[in-house]
Phi, psi and omega in degrees: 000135167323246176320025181268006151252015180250331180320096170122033187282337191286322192253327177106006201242150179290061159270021148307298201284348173262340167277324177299335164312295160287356175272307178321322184289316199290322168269336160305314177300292187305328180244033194236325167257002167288326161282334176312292185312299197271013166284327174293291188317296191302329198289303197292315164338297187297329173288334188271319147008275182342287188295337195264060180200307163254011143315301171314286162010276196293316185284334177277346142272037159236356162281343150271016162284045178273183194294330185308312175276324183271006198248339206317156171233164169236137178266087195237127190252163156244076183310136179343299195233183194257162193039023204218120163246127199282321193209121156295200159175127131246129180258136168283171182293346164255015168294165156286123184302173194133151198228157183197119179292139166245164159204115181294108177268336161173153210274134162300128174221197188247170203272184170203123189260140170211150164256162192349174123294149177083353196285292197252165182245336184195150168293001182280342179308127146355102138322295175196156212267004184225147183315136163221172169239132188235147213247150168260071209257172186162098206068230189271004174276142156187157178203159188262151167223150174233157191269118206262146145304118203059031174287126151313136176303333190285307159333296175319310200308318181275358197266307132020253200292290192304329173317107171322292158343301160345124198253359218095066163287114154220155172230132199248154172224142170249090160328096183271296189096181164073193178252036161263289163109225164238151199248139151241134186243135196230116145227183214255125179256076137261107174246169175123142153338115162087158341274017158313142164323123211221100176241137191247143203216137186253019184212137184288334178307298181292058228221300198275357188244021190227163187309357191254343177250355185281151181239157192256096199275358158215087179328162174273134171196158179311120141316141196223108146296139146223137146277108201062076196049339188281108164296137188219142183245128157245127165296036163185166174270020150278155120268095175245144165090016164302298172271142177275123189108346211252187183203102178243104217259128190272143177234327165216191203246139201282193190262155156331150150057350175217107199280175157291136196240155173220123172235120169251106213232142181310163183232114189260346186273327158292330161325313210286317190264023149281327174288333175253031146256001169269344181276304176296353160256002171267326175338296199251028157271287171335294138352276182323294164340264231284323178301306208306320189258005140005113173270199176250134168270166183233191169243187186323317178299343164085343179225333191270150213240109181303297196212120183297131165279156173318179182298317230231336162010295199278350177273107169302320189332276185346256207318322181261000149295337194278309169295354165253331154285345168273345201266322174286352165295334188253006170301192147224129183248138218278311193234056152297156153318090199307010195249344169237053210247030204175129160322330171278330170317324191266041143090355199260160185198172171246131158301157118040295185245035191027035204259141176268135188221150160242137222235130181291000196207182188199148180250045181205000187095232199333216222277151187261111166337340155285322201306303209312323197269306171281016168268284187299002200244316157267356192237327196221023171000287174285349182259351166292351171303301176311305159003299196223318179260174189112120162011288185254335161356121179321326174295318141336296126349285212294294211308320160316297207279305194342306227262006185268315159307299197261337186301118186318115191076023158321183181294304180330293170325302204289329156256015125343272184309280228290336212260322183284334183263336157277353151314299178289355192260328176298332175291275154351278178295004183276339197285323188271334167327307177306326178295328184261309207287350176266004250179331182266313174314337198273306203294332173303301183306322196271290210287241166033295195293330177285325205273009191243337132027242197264334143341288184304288190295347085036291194296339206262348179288328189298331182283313210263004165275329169304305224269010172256299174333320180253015136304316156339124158337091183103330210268342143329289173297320184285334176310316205271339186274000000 
């Protein structure tokens, strides 16, 4: 408004500074519970974030409690000689525990084709002079190349190697000279007994380029193991299920008199360390809650405020998620092993501070929550799976509730939107707040502005009555006695 530094100029008196006062106040009164609400809101928005962040957290280490990491076996070989790898290995979780001599006799490989010496003199020489097809087969593989009329052999070659088709094929041309002259040479990664490379022609011109005149500078052949002395055959240089469950991939062929030791053994160190990353993350799933539902503390006086509460303080969800997940930690799950079917056989408990721990000491005597957990770890190995994985299995369990919770339209979500639709109606009421407090200032100024006025005049009737007055005959003198 124009005139709002002018306001009390007329009469002299601070009604600018007594209407911005009451507007200060009057908006300070409108908006001390509109920020209030949404200092809330938003708090609690950011808490539930919180909590579905570390909920996700907490399910991904309960997804790797399957049976596959807690069943594990470890394959661990000791090759003949240092810096050389003889033989790889994996085992599955139903493998057998057991040690194994290996000894690689020989490698699977693919076949290898070369034509004649002297037949081309340069890769720029014709293959043939009418459209052909020249066909590739190997084992159960095969694909066409077709052939151009006055296609060059180095043409051939790329037409080859480019073929979408190609099942594994290649083809090279070797400049020799001399009276080797130029060779194309084709080999195959088709490996095994009986799969060699095999090329074929409907034109007799590709005659010198097809299997009856190519000479065969490498067979196609088997891999050859012996396990402990048991000779094993492969068409490729896996072996899986030689030892059963086991998977062995060969890389060279081992030294004379000195084989590959193979050991298949439970793989216990991984068990332990998903289970105790799975205890460190409801840890600090625990943690998270309680900053979140944290109360506000006050101080002595009983009213100044100490301590801030948590985000999430006034909402029960948290505590009764936190309480139906102790109840299922705690729990017995029917269809575990029965000597290991509760967290606690496997050595685990809650502290104190409602935290999973496996705990070094016991205040009632026997075995200490480590005895009980490396107890099971040697002795009851394969049943810690059932445990946690499985239908009913604790991992299982909490991930079904968990997800009751984090899951796009869950519980979280649904006080997400409620929580995002009273933001806008507080957005909304901060907007009509402005409106009135801009409609209450305006209605102040215009009274304010009449009373600034009617001052003036007033001051100025008041002037001009003094000042008739002491015109007045006498009204002087008498003024002054």
């Amino acid at each position: 408004m124009s005139n709002i530094n002018f306001l009390g100029s007329a009469s002299g008196l601070p009604l600018n500074e007594l209407v911005t006062t009451f507007v200060q106040v009057e908006r300070d009164s409108r908006f001390a519970r509109i920020n209030t609400t949404k200092k809330t809101l938003d708090a609690s928005l950011s808490g539930f974030g919180r909590l579905k962040s570390a909920l996700s957290t907490f399910q991904t280490s309960l997804k790797q409690l399957t049976a596959n990491n807690l069943n594990a076996r470890s394959a661990t070989v000791t090759q003949p000689t240092e810096n050389k790898t003889y033989i790889e290995a994996t085992a599955s979780r139903s493998a057998s525990a057991a040690n194994f001599d290996i000894k690689v006799n020989q490698l699977a490989t693919g076949s290898r084709l070369e034509s004649a010496n002297a037949v081309f003199t340069s890769s720029d020489d014709v293959v043939a002079t009418s459209d052909s097809i020249l066909t590739f087969t190997a084992g159960d593989k095969t694909f066409d190349i077709e052939v151009t009329a006055n296609m060059t052999l180095n043409q051939l070659r790329q037409k080859i190697n480019q073929s979408t088709d190609n099942f594994g094929v290649n083809a090279n041309i070797i400049n020799a000279g001399g009276t080797t002259g130029t060779k194309l040479v084709f080999t195959s990664s088709v490996t095994g007994d009986g799969n060699g490379l095999v090329v074929s022609n409907n034109n007799s011109e590709l005659d010198t380029i097809s299997s009856g005149q190519l000479i065969t500078s490498q067979a196609s052949q088997d891999a050859i193991i012996e396990v402990d002395g048991i000779v094993a055959r492969s068409s490729s240089n896996t072996f899986t299920n030689t030892i059963q469950d086991v998977s062995i991939v060969v890389k060279a062929e081992t030294p004379a008199g000195n084989n590959a030791q193979l050991a298949i053994a439970t793989d216990k160190d991984q068990a332990k360390q998903k289970i105790e990353e799975f205890i460190t993350s409801y840890n600090a799933l625990v943690d998270q809650i309680s900053s979140l539902t944290r109360p506000r503390t006050l101080g002595s006086d009983g009213k100044t405020v100490t301590s801030e509460g948590g985000a999430l303080s006034a909402d029960p969800m948290p505590r009764n998620l936190m309480s139906q997940m102790r109840a299922m930690l705690g729990g017995n799950v029917a269809d575990a092993d029965p000597s290991l079917s509760t967290l606690y056989a496997l050595g685990i408990t809650f502290n104190k501070d409602g935290k999973l721990e496996i705990a070094g000491s016991t205040e009632f005597g026997g075995e200490t929550g480590r005895q009980r957990f490396d107890k099971a770890l040697d002795e009851n190995f394969d049943n810690i799976a059932k445990l946690f994985d499985g239908e009913n299995g604790i991992s299982t369990q909490l991930d079904n509730f968990i997800k009751e919770f984090s899951q796009a339209g869950g519980l979280i979500a649904t006080k997400e939107q409620s929580i995002r639709t009273q933001l806008d109606k507080n957005t909304k009421d901060a907007e009509a707040a402005s409106r009135y407090i801009a409609s209450y200032e305006e209605s102040m100024r215009k009274r304010y502005t009449a009373l600034d006025s009617l001052l003036a005049s007033l001051q100025r009737t008041q002037s001009n009555i003094t000042g008739a007055l002491s015109s007045l005959p006498g009204f002087v003198n008498n003024a002054k006695s």
